[in-house]
Tab-separated table of C-alpha atoms and ligand atoms in Angstrom:
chain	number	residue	atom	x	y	z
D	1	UNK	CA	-38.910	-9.294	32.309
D	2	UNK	CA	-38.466	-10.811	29.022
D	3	UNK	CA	-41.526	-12.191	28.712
D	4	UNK	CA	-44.568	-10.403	27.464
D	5	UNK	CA	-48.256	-11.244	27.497
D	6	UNK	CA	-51.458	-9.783	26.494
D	7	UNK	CA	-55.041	-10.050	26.754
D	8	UNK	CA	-57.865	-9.120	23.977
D	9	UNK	CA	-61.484	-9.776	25.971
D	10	UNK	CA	-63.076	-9.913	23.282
D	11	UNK	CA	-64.419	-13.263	21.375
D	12	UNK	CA	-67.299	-13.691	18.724
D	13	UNK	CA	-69.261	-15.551	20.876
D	14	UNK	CA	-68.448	-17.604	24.648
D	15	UNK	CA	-67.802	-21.029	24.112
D	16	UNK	CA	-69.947	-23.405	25.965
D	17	UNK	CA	-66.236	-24.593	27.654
D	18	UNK	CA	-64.320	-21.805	28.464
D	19	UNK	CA	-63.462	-20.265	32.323
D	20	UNK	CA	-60.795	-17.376	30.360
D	21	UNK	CA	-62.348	-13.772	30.779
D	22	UNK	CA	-63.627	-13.056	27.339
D	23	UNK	CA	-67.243	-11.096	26.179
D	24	UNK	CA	-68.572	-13.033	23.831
D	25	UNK	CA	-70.436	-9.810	20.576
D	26	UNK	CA	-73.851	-10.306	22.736
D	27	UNK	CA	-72.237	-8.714	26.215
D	28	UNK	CA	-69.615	-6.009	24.020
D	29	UNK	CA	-70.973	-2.536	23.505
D	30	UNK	CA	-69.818	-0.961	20.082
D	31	UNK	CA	-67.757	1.476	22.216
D	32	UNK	CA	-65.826	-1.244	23.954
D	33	UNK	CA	-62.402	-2.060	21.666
D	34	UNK	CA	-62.199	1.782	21.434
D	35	UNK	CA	-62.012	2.111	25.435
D	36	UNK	CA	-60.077	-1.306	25.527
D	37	UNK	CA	-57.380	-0.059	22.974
D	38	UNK	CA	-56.961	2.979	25.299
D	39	UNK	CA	-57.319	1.456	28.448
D	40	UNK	CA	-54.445	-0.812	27.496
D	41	UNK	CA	-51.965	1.677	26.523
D	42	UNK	CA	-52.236	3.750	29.821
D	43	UNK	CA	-51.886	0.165	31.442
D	44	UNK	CA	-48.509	-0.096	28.890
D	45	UNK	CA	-47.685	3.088	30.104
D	46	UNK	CA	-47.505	2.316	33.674
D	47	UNK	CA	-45.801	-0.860	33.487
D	48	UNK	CA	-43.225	-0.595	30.131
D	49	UNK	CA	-40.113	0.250	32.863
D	50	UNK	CA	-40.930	-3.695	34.081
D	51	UNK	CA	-40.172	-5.114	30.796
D	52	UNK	CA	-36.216	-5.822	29.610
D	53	UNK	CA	-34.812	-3.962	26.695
D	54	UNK	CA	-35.246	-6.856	24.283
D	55	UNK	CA	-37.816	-9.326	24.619
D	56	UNK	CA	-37.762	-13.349	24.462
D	57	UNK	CA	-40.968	-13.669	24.162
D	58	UNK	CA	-44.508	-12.138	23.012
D	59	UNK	CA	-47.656	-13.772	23.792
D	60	UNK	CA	-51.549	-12.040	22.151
D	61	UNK	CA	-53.864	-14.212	23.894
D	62	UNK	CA	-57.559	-14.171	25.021
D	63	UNK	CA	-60.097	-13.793	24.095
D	64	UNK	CA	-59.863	-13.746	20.370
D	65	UNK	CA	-57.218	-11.476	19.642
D	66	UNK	CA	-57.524	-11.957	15.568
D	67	UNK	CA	-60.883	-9.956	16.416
D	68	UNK	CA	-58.482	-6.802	17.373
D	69	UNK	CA	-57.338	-5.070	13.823
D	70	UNK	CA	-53.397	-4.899	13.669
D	71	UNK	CA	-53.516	-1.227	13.929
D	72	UNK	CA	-55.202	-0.964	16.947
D	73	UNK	CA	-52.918	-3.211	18.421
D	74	UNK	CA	-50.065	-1.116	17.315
D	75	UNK	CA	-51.790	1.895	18.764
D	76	UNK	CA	-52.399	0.430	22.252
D	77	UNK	CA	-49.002	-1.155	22.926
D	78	UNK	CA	-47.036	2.506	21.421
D	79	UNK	CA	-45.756	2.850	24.888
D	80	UNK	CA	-43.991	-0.043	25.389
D	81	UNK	CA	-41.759	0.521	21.827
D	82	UNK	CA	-42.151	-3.342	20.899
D	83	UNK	CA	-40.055	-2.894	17.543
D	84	UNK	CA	-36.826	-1.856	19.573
D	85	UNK	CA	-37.358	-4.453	22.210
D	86	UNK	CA	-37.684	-7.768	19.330
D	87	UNK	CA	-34.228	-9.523	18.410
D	88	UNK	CA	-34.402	-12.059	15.620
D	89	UNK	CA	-35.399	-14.872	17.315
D	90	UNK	CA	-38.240	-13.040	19.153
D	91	UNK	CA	-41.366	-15.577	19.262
D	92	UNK	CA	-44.178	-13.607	19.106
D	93	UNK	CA	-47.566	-15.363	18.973
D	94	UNK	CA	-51.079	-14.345	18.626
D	95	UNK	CA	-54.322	-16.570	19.145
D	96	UNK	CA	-56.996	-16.765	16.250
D	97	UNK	CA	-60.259	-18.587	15.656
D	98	UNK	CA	-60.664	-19.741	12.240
D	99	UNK	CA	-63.927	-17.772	11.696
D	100	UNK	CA	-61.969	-14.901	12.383
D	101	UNK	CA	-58.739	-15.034	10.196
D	102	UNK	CA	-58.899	-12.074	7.351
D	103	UNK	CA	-56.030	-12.328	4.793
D	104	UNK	CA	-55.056	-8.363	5.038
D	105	UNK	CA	-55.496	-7.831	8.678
D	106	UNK	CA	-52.454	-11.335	8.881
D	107	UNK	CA	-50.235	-9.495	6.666
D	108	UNK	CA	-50.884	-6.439	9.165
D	109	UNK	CA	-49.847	-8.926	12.002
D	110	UNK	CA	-46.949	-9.782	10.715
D	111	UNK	CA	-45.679	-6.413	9.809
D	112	UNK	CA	-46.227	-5.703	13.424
D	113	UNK	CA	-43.739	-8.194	14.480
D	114	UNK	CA	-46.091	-11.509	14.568
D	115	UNK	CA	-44.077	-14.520	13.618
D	116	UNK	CA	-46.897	-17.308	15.454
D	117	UNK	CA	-50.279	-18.195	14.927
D	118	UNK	CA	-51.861	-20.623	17.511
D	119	UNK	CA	-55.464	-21.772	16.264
D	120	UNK	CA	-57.907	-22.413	18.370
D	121	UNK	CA	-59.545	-25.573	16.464
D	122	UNK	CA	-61.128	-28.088	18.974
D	123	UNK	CA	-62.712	-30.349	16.768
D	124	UNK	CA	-63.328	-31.098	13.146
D	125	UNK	CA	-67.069	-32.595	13.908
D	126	UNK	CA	-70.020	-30.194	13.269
D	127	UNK	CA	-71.943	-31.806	15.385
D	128	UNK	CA	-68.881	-31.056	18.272
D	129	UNK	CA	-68.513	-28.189	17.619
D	130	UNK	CA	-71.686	-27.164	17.977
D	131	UNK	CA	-72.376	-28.903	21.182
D	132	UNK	CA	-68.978	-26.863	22.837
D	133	UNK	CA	-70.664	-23.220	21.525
D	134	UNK	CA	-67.666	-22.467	18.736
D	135	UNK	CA	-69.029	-20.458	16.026
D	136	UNK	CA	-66.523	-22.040	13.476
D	137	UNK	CA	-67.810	-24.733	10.996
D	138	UNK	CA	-65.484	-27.761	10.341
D	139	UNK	CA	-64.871	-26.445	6.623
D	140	UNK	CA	-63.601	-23.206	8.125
D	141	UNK	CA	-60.659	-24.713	9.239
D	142	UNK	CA	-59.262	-25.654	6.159
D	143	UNK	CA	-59.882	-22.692	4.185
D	144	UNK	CA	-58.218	-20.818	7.723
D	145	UNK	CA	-55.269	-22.960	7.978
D	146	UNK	CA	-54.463	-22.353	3.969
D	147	UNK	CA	-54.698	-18.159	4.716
D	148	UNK	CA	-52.334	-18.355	7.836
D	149	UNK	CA	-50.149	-19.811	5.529
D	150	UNK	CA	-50.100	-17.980	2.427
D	151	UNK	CA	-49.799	-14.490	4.611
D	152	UNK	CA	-46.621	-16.006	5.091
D	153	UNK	CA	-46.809	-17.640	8.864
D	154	UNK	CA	-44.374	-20.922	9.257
D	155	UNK	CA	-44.516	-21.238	12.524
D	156	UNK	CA	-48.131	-22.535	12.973
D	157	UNK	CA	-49.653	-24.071	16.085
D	158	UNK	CA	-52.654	-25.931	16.685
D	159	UNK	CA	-55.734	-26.521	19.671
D	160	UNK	CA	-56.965	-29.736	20.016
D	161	UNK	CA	-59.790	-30.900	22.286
D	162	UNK	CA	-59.861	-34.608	23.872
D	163	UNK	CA	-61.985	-36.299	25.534
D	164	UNK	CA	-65.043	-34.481	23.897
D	165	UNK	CA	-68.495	-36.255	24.549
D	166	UNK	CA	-68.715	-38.775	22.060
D	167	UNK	CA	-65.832	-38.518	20.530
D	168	UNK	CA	-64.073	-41.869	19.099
D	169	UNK	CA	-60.438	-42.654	17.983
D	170	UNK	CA	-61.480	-42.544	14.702
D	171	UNK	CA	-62.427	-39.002	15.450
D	172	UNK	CA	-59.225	-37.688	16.602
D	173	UNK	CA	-57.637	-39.809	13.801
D	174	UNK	CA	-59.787	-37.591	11.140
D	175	UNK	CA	-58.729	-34.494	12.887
D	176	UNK	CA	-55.355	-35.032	12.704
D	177	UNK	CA	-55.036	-36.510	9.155
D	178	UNK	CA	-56.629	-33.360	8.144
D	179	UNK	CA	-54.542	-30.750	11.064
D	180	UNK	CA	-50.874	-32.646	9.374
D	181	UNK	CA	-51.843	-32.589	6.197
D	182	UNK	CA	-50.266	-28.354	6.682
D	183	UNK	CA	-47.176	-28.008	7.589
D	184	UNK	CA	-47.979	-27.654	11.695
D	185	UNK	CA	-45.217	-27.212	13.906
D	186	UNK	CA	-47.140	-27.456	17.132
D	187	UNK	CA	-49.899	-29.147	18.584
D	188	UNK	CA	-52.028	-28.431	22.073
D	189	UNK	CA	-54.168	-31.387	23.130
D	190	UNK	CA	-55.989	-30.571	25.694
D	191	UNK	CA	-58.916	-32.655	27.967
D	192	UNK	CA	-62.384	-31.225	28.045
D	193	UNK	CA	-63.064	-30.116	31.067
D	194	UNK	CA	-66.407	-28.794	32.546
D	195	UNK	CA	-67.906	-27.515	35.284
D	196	UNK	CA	-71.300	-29.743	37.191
D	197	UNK	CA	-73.269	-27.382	36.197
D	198	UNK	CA	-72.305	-27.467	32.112
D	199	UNK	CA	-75.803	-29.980	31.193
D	200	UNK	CA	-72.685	-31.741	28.805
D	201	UNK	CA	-70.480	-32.505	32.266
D	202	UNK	CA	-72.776	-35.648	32.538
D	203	UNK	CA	-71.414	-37.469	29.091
D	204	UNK	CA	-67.894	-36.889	29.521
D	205	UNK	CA	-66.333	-39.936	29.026
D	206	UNK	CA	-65.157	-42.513	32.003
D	207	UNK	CA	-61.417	-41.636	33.016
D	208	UNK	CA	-60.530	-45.202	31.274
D	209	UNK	CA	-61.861	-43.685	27.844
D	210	UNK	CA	-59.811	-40.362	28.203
D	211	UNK	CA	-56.681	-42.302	29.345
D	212	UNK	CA	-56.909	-44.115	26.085
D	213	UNK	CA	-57.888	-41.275	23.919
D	214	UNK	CA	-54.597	-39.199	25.558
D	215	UNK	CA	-52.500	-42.656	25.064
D	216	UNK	CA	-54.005	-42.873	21.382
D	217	UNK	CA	-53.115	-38.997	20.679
D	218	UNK	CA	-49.621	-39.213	21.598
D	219	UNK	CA	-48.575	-42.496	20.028
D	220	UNK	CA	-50.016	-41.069	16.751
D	221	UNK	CA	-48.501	-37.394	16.810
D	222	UNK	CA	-45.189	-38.821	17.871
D	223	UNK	CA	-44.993	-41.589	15.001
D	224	UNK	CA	-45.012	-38.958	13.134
D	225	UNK	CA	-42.259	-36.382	13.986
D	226	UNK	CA	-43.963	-34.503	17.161
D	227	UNK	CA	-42.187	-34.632	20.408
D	228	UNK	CA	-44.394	-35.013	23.473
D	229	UNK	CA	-42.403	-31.953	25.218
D	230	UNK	CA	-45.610	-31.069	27.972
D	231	UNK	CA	-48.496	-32.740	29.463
D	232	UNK	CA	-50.122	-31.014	26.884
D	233	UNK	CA	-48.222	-30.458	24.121
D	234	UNK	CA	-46.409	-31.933	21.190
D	235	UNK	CA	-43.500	-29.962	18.438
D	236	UNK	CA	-41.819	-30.243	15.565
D	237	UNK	CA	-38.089	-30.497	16.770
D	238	UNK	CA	-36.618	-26.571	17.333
D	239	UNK	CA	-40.742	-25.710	17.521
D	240	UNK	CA	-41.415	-25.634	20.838
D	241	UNK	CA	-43.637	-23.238	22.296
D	242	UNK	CA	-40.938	-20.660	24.042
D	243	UNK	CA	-43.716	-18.338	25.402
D	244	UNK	CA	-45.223	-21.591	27.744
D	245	UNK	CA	-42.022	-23.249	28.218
D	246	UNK	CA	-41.235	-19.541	30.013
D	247	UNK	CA	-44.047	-20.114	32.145
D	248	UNK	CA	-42.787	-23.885	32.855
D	249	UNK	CA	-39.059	-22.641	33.529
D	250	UNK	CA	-40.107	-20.406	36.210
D	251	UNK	CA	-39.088	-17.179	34.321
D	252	UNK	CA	-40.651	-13.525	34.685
D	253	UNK	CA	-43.388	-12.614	32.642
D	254	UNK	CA	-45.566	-8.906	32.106
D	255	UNK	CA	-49.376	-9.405	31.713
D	256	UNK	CA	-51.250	-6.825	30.579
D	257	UNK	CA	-55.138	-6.490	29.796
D	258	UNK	CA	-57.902	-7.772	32.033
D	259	UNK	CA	-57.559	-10.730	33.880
D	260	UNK	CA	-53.391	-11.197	32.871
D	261	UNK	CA	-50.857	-12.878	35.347
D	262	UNK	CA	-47.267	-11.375	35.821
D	263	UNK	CA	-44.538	-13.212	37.726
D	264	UNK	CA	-41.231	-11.472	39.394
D	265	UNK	CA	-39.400	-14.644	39.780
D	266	UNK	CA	-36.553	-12.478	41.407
D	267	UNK	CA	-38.531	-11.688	44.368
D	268	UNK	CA	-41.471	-15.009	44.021
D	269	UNK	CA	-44.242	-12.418	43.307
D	270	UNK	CA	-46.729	-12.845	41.588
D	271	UNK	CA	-50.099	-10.562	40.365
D	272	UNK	CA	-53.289	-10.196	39.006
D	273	UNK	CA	-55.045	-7.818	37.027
D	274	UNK	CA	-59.144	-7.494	37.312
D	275	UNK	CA	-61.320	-9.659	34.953
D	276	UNK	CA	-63.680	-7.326	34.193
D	277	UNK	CA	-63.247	-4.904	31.409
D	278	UNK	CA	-65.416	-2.162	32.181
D	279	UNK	CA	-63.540	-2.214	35.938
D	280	UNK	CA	-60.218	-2.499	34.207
D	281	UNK	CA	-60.990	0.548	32.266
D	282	UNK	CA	-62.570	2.519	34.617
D	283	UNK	CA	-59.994	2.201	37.228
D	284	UNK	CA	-57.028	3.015	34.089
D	285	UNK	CA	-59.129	5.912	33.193
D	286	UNK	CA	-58.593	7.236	36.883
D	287	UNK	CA	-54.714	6.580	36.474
D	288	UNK	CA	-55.047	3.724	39.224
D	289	UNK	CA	-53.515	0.701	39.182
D	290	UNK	CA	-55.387	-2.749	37.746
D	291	UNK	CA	-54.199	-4.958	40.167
D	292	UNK	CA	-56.295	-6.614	42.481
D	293	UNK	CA	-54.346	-9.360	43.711
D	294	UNK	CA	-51.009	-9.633	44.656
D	295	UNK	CA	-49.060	-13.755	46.140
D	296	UNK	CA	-45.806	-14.016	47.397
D	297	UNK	CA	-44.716	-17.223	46.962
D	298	UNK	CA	-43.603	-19.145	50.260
D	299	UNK	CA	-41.118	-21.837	50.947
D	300	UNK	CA	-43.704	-24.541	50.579
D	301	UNK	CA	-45.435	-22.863	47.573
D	302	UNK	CA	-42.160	-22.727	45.633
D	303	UNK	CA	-41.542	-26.027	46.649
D	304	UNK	CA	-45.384	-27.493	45.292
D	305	UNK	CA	-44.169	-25.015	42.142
D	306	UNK	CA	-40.960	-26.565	41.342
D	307	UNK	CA	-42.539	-29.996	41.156
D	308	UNK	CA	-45.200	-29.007	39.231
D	309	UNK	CA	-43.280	-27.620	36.559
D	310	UNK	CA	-40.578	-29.840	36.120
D	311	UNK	CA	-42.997	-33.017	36.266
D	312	UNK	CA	-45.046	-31.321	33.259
D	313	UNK	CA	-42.140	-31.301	30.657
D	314	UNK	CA	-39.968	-34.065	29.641
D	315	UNK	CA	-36.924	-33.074	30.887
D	316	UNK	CA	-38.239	-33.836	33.792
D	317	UNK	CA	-36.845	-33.588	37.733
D	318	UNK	CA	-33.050	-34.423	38.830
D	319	UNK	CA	-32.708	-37.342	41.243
D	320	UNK	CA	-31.135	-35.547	44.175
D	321	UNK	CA	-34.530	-33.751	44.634
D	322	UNK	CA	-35.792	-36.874	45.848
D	323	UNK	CA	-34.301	-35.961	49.715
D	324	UNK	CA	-37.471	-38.332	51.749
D	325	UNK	CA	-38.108	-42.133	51.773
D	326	UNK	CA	-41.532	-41.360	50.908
D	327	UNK	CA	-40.542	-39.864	47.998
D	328	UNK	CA	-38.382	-42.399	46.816
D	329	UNK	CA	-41.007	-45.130	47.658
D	330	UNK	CA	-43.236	-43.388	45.551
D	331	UNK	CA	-41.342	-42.942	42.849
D	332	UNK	CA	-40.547	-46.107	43.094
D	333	UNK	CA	-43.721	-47.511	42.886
D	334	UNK	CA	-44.846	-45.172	40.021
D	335	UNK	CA	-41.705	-46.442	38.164
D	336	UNK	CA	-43.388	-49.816	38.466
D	337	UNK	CA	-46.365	-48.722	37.156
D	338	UNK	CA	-44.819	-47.189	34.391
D	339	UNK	CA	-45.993	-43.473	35.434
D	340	UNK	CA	-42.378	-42.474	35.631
D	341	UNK	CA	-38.956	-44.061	33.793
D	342	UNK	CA	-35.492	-42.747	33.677
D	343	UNK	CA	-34.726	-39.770	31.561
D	344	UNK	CA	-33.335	-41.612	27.858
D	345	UNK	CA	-30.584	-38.904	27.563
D	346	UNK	CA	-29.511	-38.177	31.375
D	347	UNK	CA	-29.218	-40.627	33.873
D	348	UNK	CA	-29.661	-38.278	36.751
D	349	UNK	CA	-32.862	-37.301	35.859
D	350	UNK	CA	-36.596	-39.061	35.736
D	351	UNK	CA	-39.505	-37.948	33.838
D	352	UNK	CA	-43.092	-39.153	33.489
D	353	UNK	CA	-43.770	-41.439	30.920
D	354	UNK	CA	-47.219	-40.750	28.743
D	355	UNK	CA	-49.175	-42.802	30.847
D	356	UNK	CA	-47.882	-40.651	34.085
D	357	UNK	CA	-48.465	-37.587	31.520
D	358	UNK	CA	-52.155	-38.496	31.447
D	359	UNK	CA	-52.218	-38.894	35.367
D	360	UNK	CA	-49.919	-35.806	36.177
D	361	UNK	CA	-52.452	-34.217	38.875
D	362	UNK	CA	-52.100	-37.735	41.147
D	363	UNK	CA	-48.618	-37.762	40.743
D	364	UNK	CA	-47.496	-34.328	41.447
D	365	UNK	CA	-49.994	-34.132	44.747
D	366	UNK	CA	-47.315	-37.918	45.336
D	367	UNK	CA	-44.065	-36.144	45.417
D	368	UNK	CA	-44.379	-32.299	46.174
F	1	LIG	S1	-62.920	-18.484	21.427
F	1	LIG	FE1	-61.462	-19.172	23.005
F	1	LIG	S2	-61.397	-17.528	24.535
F	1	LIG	FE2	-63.213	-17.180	23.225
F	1	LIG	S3	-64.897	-18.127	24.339
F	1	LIG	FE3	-64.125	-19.648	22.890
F	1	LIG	S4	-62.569	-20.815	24.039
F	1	LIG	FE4	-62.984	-18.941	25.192
């Protein structure tokens, strides 16, 4: 596997948004990072014989895993020898919040091997992001983004939320005047999503509105310099996010940490660890395994998987994969609705446009 990701479960406080395992300071007993940071080096321990000898990519993801002090991190991973395994175009990312970004503890990062910082921003309204739970203020962000980059990060990424209750193009259009103004490689937009019972799941805007706002998003990020490379996501040219576009390829990837996915493309397997982490260090603590799911993939679930990756990225799908009339009708038809054009650079391909970006979900339930 040359693909490696982590998760830190720990986060200042649990966004009013968020489904990813994280304990939020109210629900983390002092003693947790201690047993985390040894819980996940037995777990590195068990597993580093999966992992190639050098490594494409590294992904530190939670969770808040700026919260986690370089050292520790260097402590819990010992077992897996990181610093022979990175080449020179390693990508190595970590996740931060802005309230959490020290100026010594990035330089520590980056001596560890960290060459990516993706910032978990959301919005640059107070009242926003208060209503979502984040614990940043809108003046953090600044002063954040301006650290990340005098420690000496280039590569810098960004989060995004759309489709925030409320929210206005002139919004977003703040936001990103102020995101651009550093020099950003990457962007995430993502929709707001909640679940019935979130009291905000009620003012989300109409499906027209978020359409628009996702239309709006993309026209501005790629009039200035951004491809639109994912559903999702939009980069500098060369800046694409390797660790994801791993993911999107259908490549093998390592989780560790509580609640991580691995993937054995070689034999369509794929795992889970537990989400919990006092379960995920007991059971490490006993020298058993954290898994507590294990999928092999079938014929029709690598099927429904090949079409959802190569509809989310703009290289899109080959024609020949169309092999039913169905398909071809429907493609068809989407092509008339401008979901779906020809690929500008291959003519055997087809790709969604931005519109069919926005609608993926309908369109990849269509043709898999
Ligand atoms: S900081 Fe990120 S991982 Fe933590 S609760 Fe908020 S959204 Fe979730």
């Amino acid at each position: 596997m040359q693909s490696l990701y982590v998760h830190f479960p720990f986060c200042e406080s649990k966004c009013h948004y968020c489904d990813f395992y994280s304990l939020g300071k109210e629900k983390t007993r002092e003693s947790d990072p201690q047993r985390f940071e040894l819980a996940l080096q037995k777990e590195a321990s068990q597993q580093a014989h999966l992992l190639d000898e050098s490594l494409d990519t590294i992904f530190f993801g939670g969770g808040t895993p700026s919260m986690t002090p370089p050292e520790s991190m260097a402590r819990a991973l010992e077992p897996l020898n990181l610093s022979k395994r990175l080449t020179a175009s390693t990508e190595w990312t970590m996740e931060a919040n802005p309230s959490s970004i020290v100026f010594e503890a990035l330089k520590g990062y980056r001596a560890l091997g960290v060459n990516r910082i993706s910032m978990g921003v959301q919005a640059m309204r107070s009242d926003f992001l208060k209503a979502l739970g984040r614990v940043h203020t809108k003046e953090a962000v600044p002063e954040a983004l301006s650290t990340v980059f005098r420690a000496g990060f280039e590569n810098v990424s960004v989060d995004l939320l759309c489709g925030v209750p409320g929210q206005t193009e002139q919004d977003l259009s703040e936001a990103l005047e102020i995101l651009t103004q550093f020099p950003i490689s990457h962007l995430s937009c993502y929709l707001l999503t909640l679940p019935k019972q979130n009291p905000m799941s009620r003012s989300l805007p109409d499906d027209e509105t978020q359409l628009n706002h996702l239309l709006w998003v993309h026209d501005w990020l790629t009039s200035r310099g951004f491809d639109h490379y994912e559903i999702s996501n939009f980069a500098k040219p060369g800046k694409k996010a390797r660790h994801n576009l791993n993911y999107w390829h259908g490549n093998s990837y390592l989780g560790l940490g509580p609640s991580a996915h691995s993937f054995d493309a070689q034999n369509s397997l794929r795992w889970k660890n537990v989400s919990s982490l006092h379960r995920y260090a007991a059971l490490l603590e006993k020298g058993e395994t954290v898994i507590e799911g294990q999928e092999s993939l079938g014929t029709k679930e690598k099927q429904l998987e090949k079409w959802m990756l190569a509809l989310r990225l703009d290289t899109g799908f080959p024609i020949d994969w169309l092999e039913t009339d169905f398909q071809k009708a429907r493609v068809d038809l989407f092509e008339k609705q401008k979901l779906i054009e020809a690929h500008p650079f291959d003519p055997n391909r087809k790709r969604l446009t931005a519109r069919g970006f926005a609608l993926s979900d309908q369109i990849i339930q269509a043709l898999a």
